[in-house]
Coordinates of C-alpha atoms in Angstrom, one line a residue:
X20 CA 0.1 0.0 0.1
X21 CA 2.8 2.4 0.9
X22 CA 4.6 1.6 -2.3
X23 CA 1.5 2.3 -4.4
X24 CA 1.2 5.8 -2.6
X25 CA 4.8 6.4 -3.6
X26 CA 4.2 5.6 -7.3
X27 CA 0.9 7.5 -7.4
X28 CA 2.3 10.9 -8.5
X29 CA 4.2 9.1 -11.4
X30 CA 1.1 7.0 -12.4
X31 CA -1.1 10.0 -12.2
X32 CA 1.2 12.2 -14.2
X33 CA 1.7 9.4 -16.9
X34 CA -2.1 9.0 -17.3
X35 CA -2.7 12.8 -17.5
X36 CA 0.0 13.1 -20.2
X37 CA -1.4 10.2 -22.2
X38 CA -4.9 11.7 -22.2
X39 CA -3.8 15.1 -23.1
X40 CA -1.6 13.6 -26.1
X41 CA -4.3 11.2 -27.1
X42 CA -6.8 14.2 -27.3
X43 CA -4.4 16.3 -29.3
X44 CA -3.8 13.5 -31.8
X45 CA -7.5 13.0 -32.2
X46 CA -8.1 16.8 -32.7
X47 CA -5.2 16.8 -35.5
X48 CA -7.1 13.8 -37.1
X49 CA -10.3 15.7 -37.2
X50 CA -12.1 13.8 -34.4
X51 CA -12.9 16.6 -32.1
X52 CA -15.5 14.5 -30.5
X53 CA -12.9 11.8 -29.3
X54 CA -10.5 14.7 -28.4
X55 CA -13.0 16.2 -26.1
X56 CA -13.8 12.6 -24.5
X57 CA -10.1 12.0 -24.1
X58 CA -9.5 15.5 -22.3
X59 CA -12.6 15.0 -20.3
X60 CA -11.6 11.5 -19.0
X61 CA -8.1 12.8 -18.2
X62 CA -9.3 15.6 -16.2
X63 CA -11.9 13.7 -14.4
X64 CA -9.6 10.9 -13.2
X65 CA -7.1 13.4 -11.9
X66 CA -10.0 15.4 -10.3
X67 CA -11.1 12.3 -8.4
X68 CA -7.6 11.5 -7.2
X69 CA -7.2 15.2 -6.1
X70 CA -10.4 15.3 -4.2
X71 CA -9.5 12.1 -2.3
X72 CA -6.2 13.8 -1.3
X73 CA -8.2 16.9 -0.3
X74 CA -10.5 14.9 1.9
X75 CA -7.6 13.1 3.5
X76 CA -5.9 16.5 4.2
X77 CA -9.0 18.1 5.7
X78 CA -9.4 15.1 7.9
X79 CA -6.0 15.6 9.2
X80 CA -6.6 19.4 9.7
X81 CA -4.7 20.8 6.7
X82 CA -6.2 23.0 3.8
X83 CA -4.0 24.1 0.9
X84 CA -4.0 25.3 -2.5
X85 CA -4.9 21.9 -3.9
X86 CA -8.5 23.1 -3.5
X87 CA -7.8 25.6 -6.3
X88 CA -6.7 22.9 -8.6
X89 CA -9.6 20.8 -7.9
X90 CA -11.9 23.8 -8.4
X91 CA -10.3 24.9 -11.7
X92 CA -10.6 21.4 -13.1
X93 CA -14.2 21.1 -12.0
X94 CA -15.3 24.5 -13.3
X95 CA -13.6 23.8 -16.7
X96 CA -15.3 20.4 -17.2
X97 CA -18.7 22.0 -16.3
X98 CA -18.1 24.8 -18.8
X99 CA -17.0 22.3 -21.5
X100 CA -13.5 23.6 -21.4
X101 CA -12.1 20.0 -21.6
X102 CA -8.7 21.0 -23.0
X103 CA -8.2 23.6 -20.2
X104 CA -9.3 20.9 -17.6
X105 CA -6.8 18.4 -19.2
X106 CA -3.9 20.9 -19.1
X107 CA -4.5 21.8 -15.5
X108 CA -4.9 18.1 -14.6
X109 CA -1.4 17.6 -16.3
X110 CA -0.1 20.6 -14.6
X111 CA -1.1 19.4 -11.2
X112 CA -0.2 15.8 -11.7
X113 CA 3.1 16.7 -13.4
X114 CA 3.8 19.3 -10.6
X115 CA 3.3 16.6 -8.1
X116 CA 5.7 14.3 -9.9
X117 CA 8.3 17.0 -10.5
X118 CA 8.2 17.9 -6.7
X119 CA 8.5 14.2 -5.7
X120 CA 11.4 13.8 -8.2
X121 CA 13.2 17.1 -6.9
X122 CA 12.8 15.9 -3.2
X123 CA 14.1 12.6 -4.1
X124 CA 17.2 14.1 -5.7
X125 CA 17.7 16.5 -2.7
X126 CA 17.4 13.6 -0.2
X127 CA 20.0 11.5 -2.0
X128 CA 23.0 12.2 0.2
X129 CA 20.8 11.7 3.4
X130 CA 18.9 8.4 2.2
X131 CA 22.2 6.7 1.2
X132 CA 22.9 6.2 4.8
X133 CA 19.6 4.3 5.3
X134 CA 20.5 1.4 3.0
X135 CA 23.8 0.6 4.5
X136 CA 22.9 -0.9 7.8
X137 CA 24.7 -4.2 8.4
X138 CA 22.5 -7.1 9.4
X139 CA 25.1 -9.8 10.6
X140 CA 28.6 -10.0 11.8
X141 CA 31.2 -12.8 12.1
X142 CA 31.9 -13.3 15.9
X143 CA 34.7 -15.4 17.5
X144 CA 33.1 -17.9 19.7
X145 CA 36.0 -19.8 21.2
X146 CA 38.3 -21.1 18.3
X147 CA 35.2 -20.9 15.9
X148 CA 33.7 -18.0 13.9
X149 CA 29.8 -17.8 13.9
X150 CA 27.4 -15.6 12.0
X151 CA 25.2 -13.7 14.4
X152 CA 22.7 -10.9 14.0
X153 CA 24.1 -7.4 14.9
X154 CA 21.4 -7.2 17.6
X155 CA 23.1 -10.2 19.5
X156 CA 26.6 -8.3 19.6
X157 CA 27.6 -7.2 23.1
X158 CA 30.5 -5.0 24.4
X159 CA 33.5 -7.3 24.8
X160 CA 32.8 -9.5 21.9
X161 CA 35.5 -10.0 19.1
X162 CA 34.3 -9.8 15.5
X163 CA 36.1 -10.4 12.3
X164 CA 35.7 -7.5 9.8
X165 CA 36.4 -8.5 6.2
X166 CA 37.0 -6.4 3.2
X167 CA 34.0 -4.8 1.7
X168 CA 31.9 -5.1 4.9
X169 CA 30.2 -2.2 6.7
X170 CA 31.2 -2.0 10.3
X171 CA 28.1 -2.9 12.3
X172 CA 28.8 -1.5 15.8
X173 CA 31.3 0.9 17.2
X174 CA 34.5 -0.9 18.2
X175 CA 38.3 -0.8 18.7
X176 CA 41.0 -2.2 16.3
X177 CA 42.8 -5.2 18.1
X178 CA 45.9 -5.5 15.9
X179 CA 47.7 -3.9 13.0
X180 CA 46.8 -0.8 10.8
X181 CA 43.5 -0.7 8.9
X182 CA 42.0 1.6 6.2
X183 CA 38.2 2.5 6.3
X184 CA 35.9 4.5 3.9
X185 CA 34.1 7.0 6.0
X186 CA 32.3 8.8 3.1
X187 CA 28.9 7.7 4.1
X188 CA 29.4 9.3 7.5
X189 CA 31.7 12.3 7.0
X190 CA 31.7 13.1 3.2
X191 CA 35.4 12.5 3.3
X192 CA 36.2 10.7 -0.1
X193 CA 39.7 9.3 0.9
X194 CA 40.1 6.3 3.0
X195 CA 41.3 6.9 6.4
X196 CA 44.0 5.0 8.3
X197 CA 43.5 3.5 11.9
X198 CA 46.2 2.0 13.9
X199 CA 45.9 -0.6 16.6
X200 CA 43.8 0.6 19.6
X201 CA 41.8 3.3 17.6
X202 CA 38.1 3.3 18.0
X203 CA 36.3 3.1 14.8
X204 CA 32.7 4.0 14.0
X205 CA 29.9 1.8 12.9
X206 CA 28.8 2.5 9.3
X207 CA 32.3 2.8 7.9
X208 CA 33.5 0.4 5.2
X209 CA 36.6 -1.7 5.4
X210 CA 38.6 -1.1 2.2
X211 CA 41.8 -2.7 3.3
X212 CA 42.8 -6.1 4.9
X213 CA 40.5 -8.0 7.2
X214 CA 40.9 -7.1 11.0
X215 CA 39.7 -8.1 14.5
X216 CA 37.2 -5.7 16.1
X217 CA 36.6 -5.5 20.0
X218 CA 33.0 -4.4 20.3
X219 CA 32.4 -1.4 22.4
X220 CA 28.7 -0.8 22.1
X221 CA 25.6 -2.8 21.2
X222 CA 24.0 -2.0 17.8
X223 CA 21.4 0.4 19.3
X224 CA 23.9 2.8 21.0
X225 CA 26.4 2.9 18.2
X226 CA 27.2 5.8 16.0
X227 CA 25.6 4.6 12.7
X228 CA 22.3 3.6 14.4
X229 CA 22.1 7.0 15.9
X230 CA 22.8 8.5 12.6
X231 CA 20.0 6.5 10.9
X232 CA 17.6 7.5 13.6
X233 CA 18.6 11.3 13.1
X234 CA 18.2 11.0 9.4
X235 CA 14.8 9.4 9.6
X236 CA 13.7 12.1 12.1
X237 CA 15.0 14.8 9.8
X238 CA 13.1 13.4 6.7
X239 CA 9.8 13.3 8.8
X240 CA 10.2 16.9 10.1
X241 CA 8.7 20.2 8.4
X242 CA 10.4 23.4 8.5
X243 CA 8.6 26.3 10.2
X244 CA 9.0 28.0 6.8
X245 CA 7.0 25.2 5.2
X246 CA 4.3 25.5 7.7
X247 CA 4.2 29.3 7.2
X248 CA 3.8 28.3 3.4
X249 CA 0.7 26.4 4.5
X250 CA -0.6 29.5 6.2
X251 CA 0.0 31.7 3.1
X252 CA -1.6 29.0 0.9
X253 CA -4.9 29.6 2.8
X254 CA -4.4 33.3 2.1
X255 CA -3.6 32.7 -1.5
X256 CA -6.6 30.6 -1.9
X257 CA -8.9 33.4 -0.4
X258 CA -7.4 35.9 -2.8
X259 CA -7.8 33.6 -5.8
X260 CA -11.5 33.2 -5.0
X261 CA -12.0 36.9 -4.5
X262 CA -10.1 37.7 -7.7
X263 CA -12.1 35.1 -9.7
X264 CA -15.4 36.3 -8.1
X265 CA -14.6 40.0 -9.2
X266 CA -13.6 39.0 -12.7
X267 CA -16.9 37.3 -13.3
X268 CA -18.9 40.1 -11.5
X269 CA -17.5 42.7 -13.7
X270 CA -17.5 40.8 -16.9
X271 CA -20.3 38.1 -16.5
X272 CA -17.8 35.9 -18.4
X273 CA -17.3 32.6 -16.6
X274 CA -14.1 31.8 -18.6
X275 CA -12.4 34.7 -17.2
X276 CA -13.0 33.4 -13.6
X277 CA -11.8 30.0 -14.8
X278 CA -8.6 31.5 -16.2
X279 CA -7.9 33.1 -12.9
X280 CA -8.3 29.8 -11.2
X281 CA -6.2 28.2 -13.7
X282 CA -3.3 30.5 -13.4
X283 CA -3.3 30.1 -9.5
X284 CA -2.9 26.4 -9.7
X285 CA -0.8 25.2 -7.9
X286 CA 1.0 27.6 -5.6
X287 CA 4.9 28.0 -6.1
X288 CA 5.2 28.7 -2.4
X289 CA 4.1 25.2 -1.6
X290 CA 6.5 23.6 -4.2
X291 CA 9.5 25.7 -3.9
X292 CA 10.0 25.9 -0.2
X293 CA 10.2 22.2 0.9
X294 CA 12.5 21.4 -2.2
X295 CA 14.9 24.3 -1.2
X296 CA 14.9 23.4 2.6
X297 CA 15.5 19.6 1.9
X298 CA 18.2 20.6 -0.7
X299 CA 20.0 22.6 1.8
X300 CA 19.9 19.7 4.5
X301 CA 21.3 17.2 1.9
X302 CA 24.0 19.5 0.8
X303 CA 25.1 20.0 4.6
X304 CA 24.9 16.2 4.9
X305 CA 27.3 15.8 2.1
X306 CA 29.8 18.0 4.2
X307 CA 29.6 15.9 7.4
X308 CA 26.9 18.1 9.1
X309 CA 23.6 16.4 9.9
X310 CA 20.7 18.7 10.3
X311 CA 18.0 17.0 12.1
X312 CA 15.0 18.9 10.4
X313 CA 14.0 21.9 8.4
X314 CA 13.6 24.0 11.5
X315 CA 17.2 23.5 12.5
X316 CA 18.4 24.7 9.0
X317 CA 16.2 28.0 9.3
X318 CA 17.5 28.6 12.7
X319 CA 21.1 28.0 11.5
X320 CA 20.6 30.6 8.8
X321 CA 19.6 33.2 11.4
X322 CA 22.4 32.7 13.9
X323 CA 24.3 35.8 15.0
X324 CA 26.1 34.4 18.2
X325 CA 28.2 31.3 18.6
X326 CA 29.0 29.7 22.1
X327 CA 31.7 27.2 22.0
X328 CA 32.7 24.6 24.8
X329 CA 36.4 24.2 25.3
X330 CA 37.3 20.7 26.0
X331 CA 36.7 18.4 22.8
X332 CA 35.4 21.5 20.9
X333 CA 38.2 24.1 20.6
X334 CA 40.6 21.6 22.0
X335 CA 41.4 18.6 19.9
X336 CA 39.5 16.2 22.3
X337 CA 42.3 13.8 21.6
X338 CA 44.5 13.9 24.7
X339 CA 48.1 12.6 24.7
X340 CA 49.9 10.7 27.3
X341 CA 52.7 12.6 28.9
X342 CA 54.1 11.6 32.3
X343 CA 53.5 8.4 34.4
X344 CA 53.9 8.6 37.8
X345 CA 54.5 5.4 39.6
X346 CA 53.9 4.3 43.2
X347 CA 56.6 2.1 44.7
X348 CA 56.8 -1.5 43.2
X349 CA 55.3 -0.4 39.7
X350 CA 57.1 0.6 36.5
X351 CA 55.6 3.0 33.9
X352 CA 55.4 0.4 31.2
X353 CA 53.5 -2.1 33.4
X354 CA 51.0 0.6 34.6
X355 CA 50.5 1.7 31.0
X356 CA 50.2 -1.9 29.5
X357 CA 47.7 -3.0 32.1
X358 CA 45.6 0.2 32.0
X359 CA 45.6 0.2 28.3
X360 CA 44.6 -3.4 28.0
X361 CA 41.5 -3.0 30.2
X362 CA 40.7 0.4 28.3
X363 CA 40.4 -1.4 25.0
X364 CA 36.9 -2.3 26.3
X365 CA 36.0 1.4 27.0
X366 CA 34.9 3.9 24.7
X367 CA 36.0 7.0 26.7
X368 CA 38.2 9.5 25.1
X369 CA 41.0 9.0 27.5
X370 CA 40.9 5.2 27.0
X371 CA 41.8 5.6 23.3
X372 CA 44.7 7.9 24.4
X373 CA 46.0 5.3 26.7
X374 CA 45.8 2.5 24.1
X375 CA 47.3 4.6 21.5
X376 CA 50.2 5.4 23.7
X377 CA 50.8 1.7 24.7
X378 CA 50.7 0.5 21.0
X379 CA 53.2 3.5 20.1
X380 CA 55.6 2.1 22.8
X381 CA 55.3 -1.3 21.3
X382 CA 53.7 -2.9 24.4
X383 CA 51.6 -6.2 24.1
X384 CA 48.0 -5.6 25.1
X385 CA 45.9 -8.5 26.4
X386 CA 42.1 -8.9 26.1
X387 CA 40.3 -7.9 29.2
X388 CA 37.7 -10.0 31.0
X389 CA 35.0 -9.5 33.7
X390 CA 34.6 -5.9 32.7
X391 CA 32.6 -3.5 34.6
X392 CA 32.4 0.1 33.5
X393 CA 31.1 3.1 35.4
X394 CA 30.2 5.8 32.8
X395 CA 32.2 9.0 33.3
X396 CA 34.0 7.5 36.4
X397 CA 36.0 4.4 35.6
X398 CA 36.4 0.9 34.4
X399 CA 37.6 -2.3 36.2
X400 CA 38.3 -5.8 35.0
X401 CA 40.9 -8.7 34.8
X402 CA 44.0 -8.4 32.7
X403 CA 46.3 -11.4 32.5
X404 CA 44.9 -12.7 35.8
X405 CA 45.3 -9.3 37.4
X406 CA 42.5 -7.1 38.7
X407 CA 43.0 -3.7 37.1
X408 CA 41.0 -0.4 37.9
X409 CA 41.4 2.9 35.8
X410 CA 39.6 6.0 36.2
X411 CA 39.2 9.2 38.2
X412 CA 40.9 9.4 41.7
X413 CA 37.7 8.9 43.7
X414 CA 36.7 5.9 41.8
X415 CA 40.0 4.1 41.9
X416 CA 40.3 5.0 45.6
X417 CA 37.0 3.3 46.4
X418 CA 38.3 0.0 44.8
X419 CA 41.6 0.0 46.9
X420 CA 42.3 -2.7 49.6
X421 CA 41.8 -1.4 53.2
X422 CA 44.8 0.7 54.3
X423 CA 45.8 1.5 50.7
X424 CA 46.1 5.1 49.6
X425 CA 46.6 7.0 46.3
X426 CA 49.1 9.9 46.7
X427 CA 47.6 13.3 46.0
X428 CA 48.9 14.9 42.7
X429 CA 49.9 18.4 41.7
X430 CA 49.7 18.9 37.9
X431 CA 50.2 21.5 35.3
X432 CA 47.6 23.7 33.7
X433 CA 45.5 21.9 31.0
X434 CA 46.5 18.5 32.3
X435 CA 44.2 15.6 33.0
X436 CA 44.9 12.7 35.5
X437 CA 44.0 9.2 35.3
X438 CA 44.5 6.9 38.2
X439 CA 45.5 3.3 38.1
X440 CA 45.1 0.5 40.7
X441 CA 46.4 -3.1 40.3
X442 CA 45.3 -5.9 42.6
X443 CA 43.9 -3.6 45.0
X444 CA 47.0 -1.3 45.4
X445 CA 47.5 2.2 44.1
X446 CA 49.8 1.7 41.1
X447 CA 50.3 5.4 39.8
X448 CA 48.9 8.2 37.9
X449 CA 49.0 8.8 34.1
X450 CA 48.9 12.6 33.0
X451 CA 47.3 13.5 29.6
X452 CA 47.2 16.9 28.0
X453 CA 44.7 18.5 25.4
X454 CA 45.8 21.1 23.1
X455 CA 43.8 23.8 21.3
X456 CA 42.9 22.6 17.9
X457 CA 45.4 23.6 15.0
X458 CA 42.4 24.8 12.9
X459 CA 40.5 26.7 15.8
X460 CA 41.9 30.0 14.7
X461 CA 41.0 29.6 11.1
X462 CA 37.5 28.4 12.0
X463 CA 36.9 31.6 14.1
X464 CA 37.8 33.5 11.1
X465 CA 35.5 31.5 8.9
X466 CA 32.5 32.0 11.4
X467 CA 33.2 35.8 11.1
X468 CA 33.3 35.7 7.4
X469 CA 29.8 33.9 7.2
X470 CA 28.2 36.7 9.3
X471 CA 28.7 35.5 12.8
X472 CA 28.9 38.7 14.9
X473 CA 30.0 37.4 18.3
X474 CA 32.0 34.2 19.5
X475 CA 32.0 33.1 23.2
X476 CA 33.8 30.4 25.0
X477 CA 31.8 28.7 27.8
X478 CA 33.6 25.9 29.7
X479 CA 33.6 24.0 33.0
X480 CA 37.5 24.3 33.1
X481 CA 39.3 26.8 35.4
X482 CA 38.5 30.5 34.5
X483 CA 42.1 31.4 34.0
X484 CA 42.7 28.6 31.4
X485 CA 39.4 29.6 29.6
X486 CA 40.3 33.2 29.4
X487 CA 43.8 32.5 28.2
X488 CA 42.6 30.2 25.4
X489 CA 39.9 32.7 24.4
X490 CA 42.4 35.4 24.2
X491 CA 44.6 33.4 21.9
X492 CA 41.8 32.7 19.5
X493 CA 40.5 36.4 19.5
X494 CA 37.0 35.6 20.9
X495 CA 34.7 38.3 22.2
X496 CA 34.1 36.7 25.6
X497 CA 35.0 33.9 27.9
X498 CA 33.3 32.1 30.9
X499 CA 35.0 29.4 33.1
X500 CA 34.3 27.2 36.1
X501 CA 30.6 26.7 34.7
X502 CA 28.3 24.1 35.8
X503 CA 25.6 22.9 33.2
X504 CA 23.1 25.4 34.8
X505 CA 25.5 28.3 34.5
X506 CA 26.0 27.4 30.9
X507 CA 22.5 27.8 30.3
X508 CA 22.5 31.2 31.9
X509 CA 25.3 32.1 29.5
X510 CA 23.1 31.1 26.6
X511 CA 20.1 33.2 27.9
X512 CA 22.5 36.3 28.4
X513 CA 23.9 36.0 24.8
X514 CA 20.5 36.1 23.3
X515 CA 20.6 39.8 23.8
X516 CA 23.0 39.9 20.8
X517 CA 21.0 37.6 18.5
X518 CA 20.0 34.0 17.9
X519 CA 22.5 31.9 19.5
X520 CA 24.3 28.6 18.3
X521 CA 25.8 26.4 21.0
X522 CA 28.5 24.0 20.1
X523 CA 29.5 21.1 22.5
X524 CA 30.3 17.5 22.9
X525 CA 29.7 16.4 26.4
X526 CA 26.7 15.3 28.5
X527 CA 27.2 18.3 30.6
X528 CA 26.6 20.3 27.5
X529 CA 23.1 18.8 26.7
X530 CA 21.0 21.5 28.7
X531 CA 22.7 24.4 27.1
X532 CA 22.4 22.6 23.6
X533 CA 18.6 22.3 24.1
X534 CA 18.3 25.9 25.4
X535 CA 20.1 27.5 22.5
X536 CA 18.4 28.5 19.3
X537 CA 20.6 26.0 17.5
X538 CA 22.4 23.2 19.4
X539 CA 25.3 21.5 17.6
X540 CA 26.8 18.3 19.0
X541 CA 30.2 17.2 18.0
X542 CA 29.8 13.2 17.3
X543 CA 26.8 11.1 16.7
X544 CA 27.4 8.4 19.3
X545 CA 24.1 7.0 20.3
X546 CA 24.8 7.1 24.1
X547 CA 25.7 10.8 24.0
X548 CA 23.0 13.0 25.5
X549 CA 24.5 16.0 23.6
X550 CA 23.7 14.4 20.1
X551 CA 20.2 13.4 21.1
X552 CA 19.4 17.0 22.3
X553 CA 21.1 19.0 19.7
X554 CA 19.5 20.4 16.5
X555 CA 22.5 19.6 14.4
X556 CA 25.3 16.9 14.7
X557 CA 28.8 17.3 13.3
X558 CA 29.6 13.9 12.1
X559 CA 33.2 14.4 11.4
X560 CA 35.7 15.8 13.8
X561 CA 36.3 19.1 11.9
X562 CA 35.2 22.4 13.2
X563 CA 35.7 23.9 9.9
X564 CA 32.6 22.3 8.7
X565 CA 30.4 24.4 10.9
X566 CA 30.9 27.7 9.0
X567 CA 30.3 25.9 5.9
X568 CA 27.0 24.6 7.2
X569 CA 26.0 28.1 8.2
X570 CA 26.7 29.3 4.6
X571 CA 24.7 26.4 3.1
X572 CA 21.8 27.2 5.3
X573 CA 21.7 30.9 4.6
X574 CA 21.9 30.0 0.9
X575 CA 19.2 27.5 1.1
X576 CA 16.9 29.8 3.0
X577 CA 17.6 32.6 0.5
X578 CA 16.8 30.4 -2.5
X579 CA 13.5 29.2 -0.8
X580 CA 12.4 32.9 -0.1
X581 CA 13.6 33.9 -3.7
X582 CA 11.8 31.0 -5.5
X583 CA 8.5 31.5 -3.4
X584 CA 8.4 35.2 -3.9
X585 CA 9.2 35.2 -7.6
X586 CA 6.6 32.5 -8.2
X587 CA 4.0 34.4 -6.3
X588 CA 4.7 37.7 -8.2
X589 CA 4.6 36.0 -11.5
X590 CA 1.4 33.9 -10.7
X591 CA -0.2 37.1 -9.2
X592 CA 0.6 39.1 -12.5
X593 CA -0.8 36.3 -14.5
X594 CA -4.0 36.1 -12.5
X595 CA -4.4 40.1 -12.9
X596 CA -4.0 39.6 -16.6
X597 CA -6.5 36.6 -16.8
X598 CA -9.1 38.7 -14.8
X599 CA -8.8 41.5 -17.4
X600 CA -9.3 38.8 -20.2
X601 CA -5.8 38.9 -21.6
X602 CA -5.3 35.1 -20.8
X603 CA -7.5 32.4 -21.8
X604 CA -7.8 29.4 -19.7
X605 CA -5.6 27.1 -22.0
X606 CA -3.0 29.9 -22.3
X607 CA -3.0 30.6 -18.4
X608 CA -2.7 26.9 -17.6
X609 CA 0.6 26.7 -20.0
X610 CA 2.0 29.8 -18.5
X611 CA 1.5 28.6 -14.9
X612 CA 3.2 25.3 -15.7
X613 CA 6.3 27.2 -16.9
X614 CA 6.3 29.2 -13.6
X615 CA 6.0 26.0 -11.5
X616 CA 8.8 24.4 -13.4
X617 CA 11.0 27.3 -13.1
X618 CA 10.6 27.9 -9.3
X619 CA 11.4 24.2 -8.6
X620 CA 14.4 24.1 -10.7
X621 CA 15.5 27.4 -9.0
X622 CA 15.0 25.8 -5.6
X623 CA 17.2 22.9 -6.6
X624 CA 20.2 25.3 -7.0
X625 CA 20.4 24.9 -3.0
X626 CA 22.0 21.4 -3.9
X627 CA 24.9 23.0 -5.8
X628 CA 28.0 24.7 -4.6
X629 CA 27.7 28.5 -4.3
X630 CA 29.3 30.1 -7.5

C-alpha cells in the first residue's frame, strides 16, 4: 500500500500526459469528439484523485491550494473547457511528480545512509567463527571485519593498521587509516585487509544507528517556513477566489473566472520551499553536518552568536599521554600496558589515548575479562589474571584494599589525571594533555566571514585557562568554572545579541544545547546525550565544517524565499492579466506550468556549490 502511494504521482502524471496527447492526436485527425472525450476522462480521473487527497488533508486538519486545482478542473469540465481541464490536470499531476523527483534528488545524500545498515557479523566463539545478528553483539565480543563489509557497531582495532571508507558518515572521499587501539565508528566500510574488532557498544547505541535515527527524524520533520507556507496558502486561496469572483462579477464571463483559477494552480510557495529546505539539508549532510530537520536549517541561517565549549570542541578532544607517575613497586610500562589493555573495552576519550600510547611504545596488550564500567567515572576488570582499575581518583580509591592510599597529585595547567590500581593497590597516575585545535583560529575567522557577529567560550574548566585560550583565539568573551546550569545562563544572556548557536560534545553540554536557538553536537554516538538534544550533529571531527554549514543554510533559505516570492509575483501578475481577459484558460494553464517548473528548478540550486 505504501509503495502504491509512492508511485501514485508518477502514475497520475503518466495518465494525464497520455490523455492530453491522445486528445491532441484525435483533434489533429479531425475527431474533435474523441479529443473532447479523452480530455474529459483525463481531467476527471485526476480530479477524483485530487478530491481524495483533499479529503484526507482536511481530516488531518490541513487545507491548501490543492483546492484551487480541484476547483479549476471542476469548473473547466462544467463549462465544457475540456482542453483547459486536461492541461490543468497534467499541470497538477506533473507538478506533484516534479516535486517528488526534486525532493528525491535532494534527499539523495541523506537516504544513502539508510540502505547501509549491516545485518550480521562474524564473531569469535572460542576457536570458531559464527554469523550472528548485529542485535546479538555485546560489548567485549570479538568480531572479524572483512574487506568490503560495513562495520555494524562501534569498536576498537585489536591489531595492525587498517583503512576505512568514511564517506557515508563524513563526506570524506579518501580512505582513512586507523592504527591498533583506535576506536572506529559503525557505518564505515572496510577497504583494506580484514581485521579483528573489539565491540564497544551494542548496535542500538552505536554511532551509525544513531545517525540513521537522526536521518529518519529529519526526513519526517517540516520546517517552520514550510508550515508558514501552508498558512500563506490559505491566504492565497482566499485571494484567488475573490479575484475570480470579481472577474466574473464585472465581466459576467465565466471563462475569465476560470482563467484566474487556472493561473493560480498550484502555488509556487508550496512547491519551492520544501525542495529548497531539503536540498540545503542534503548539501550539509554531504559535508558531514547532519541537520535533524528543516527548523534546524532555518535557525542555523539566522544565527548571530556562537557559544563554544572548550574541551573536545576548541581543543582537539584527543588527549596525549605525557608523564606516568609510579607508586613504589610499579614501573611505567607495566602501568600503561595493564591500563591500556583494560581500556580497550572502553569508549571513553582517555581510553583511546592510553591504548594509542601503549601501542606506540610497542607494548603487548591482552584482552580484558570480567569488565565493569561506570560511565564517566572509571572501569575495572581482569587483565592477564590481575585485577585492574582505571579512572578518576575517587573511583579508583574506592576500589583499593583497606589501608591502601593514592598519593595526591599536583599537575600543570590543562592536564588531566588518570589513576590506576592493580590488585587493590595504588599503582600510579597517568597524565594527559589536550591542546587547542590547530584549525581553531581559522574556524573563528570563517565564522566571522559568514556573518557571525559574536563568538564566546563557555567551559567548565578553570577560568584562567578559559580566558587565556579565548584571548589566544580572539574571541569576544570567555566564561570558566561553569556548571551545566550556568552554561544555560550564558546562553540566555547572549540572546541579547541575536540568535545563539551552542557547540558542545559532552553530557554536561546537553542542557545548553537544548536551550540554544541551535544546538550543535560534535559526534553522533548513540549514548551521548548531546547528540540526542542537539538540532545539528557534526559527524566528522572537523570544526571548519560548521561555518560551511551556516553558509549552506543561509543560501538554502535565501533560495527558498527567492523562489517563493518570484513564483507568487509571476502568478499574481498572470492572475490579474487573466481577470482582465488577456489570458484564456488554456494559455493561462500553460503559463502557470512554466512558472511552477521554473521555481522548482531554482529551488534545486540549493543542492549546488555556491558560485
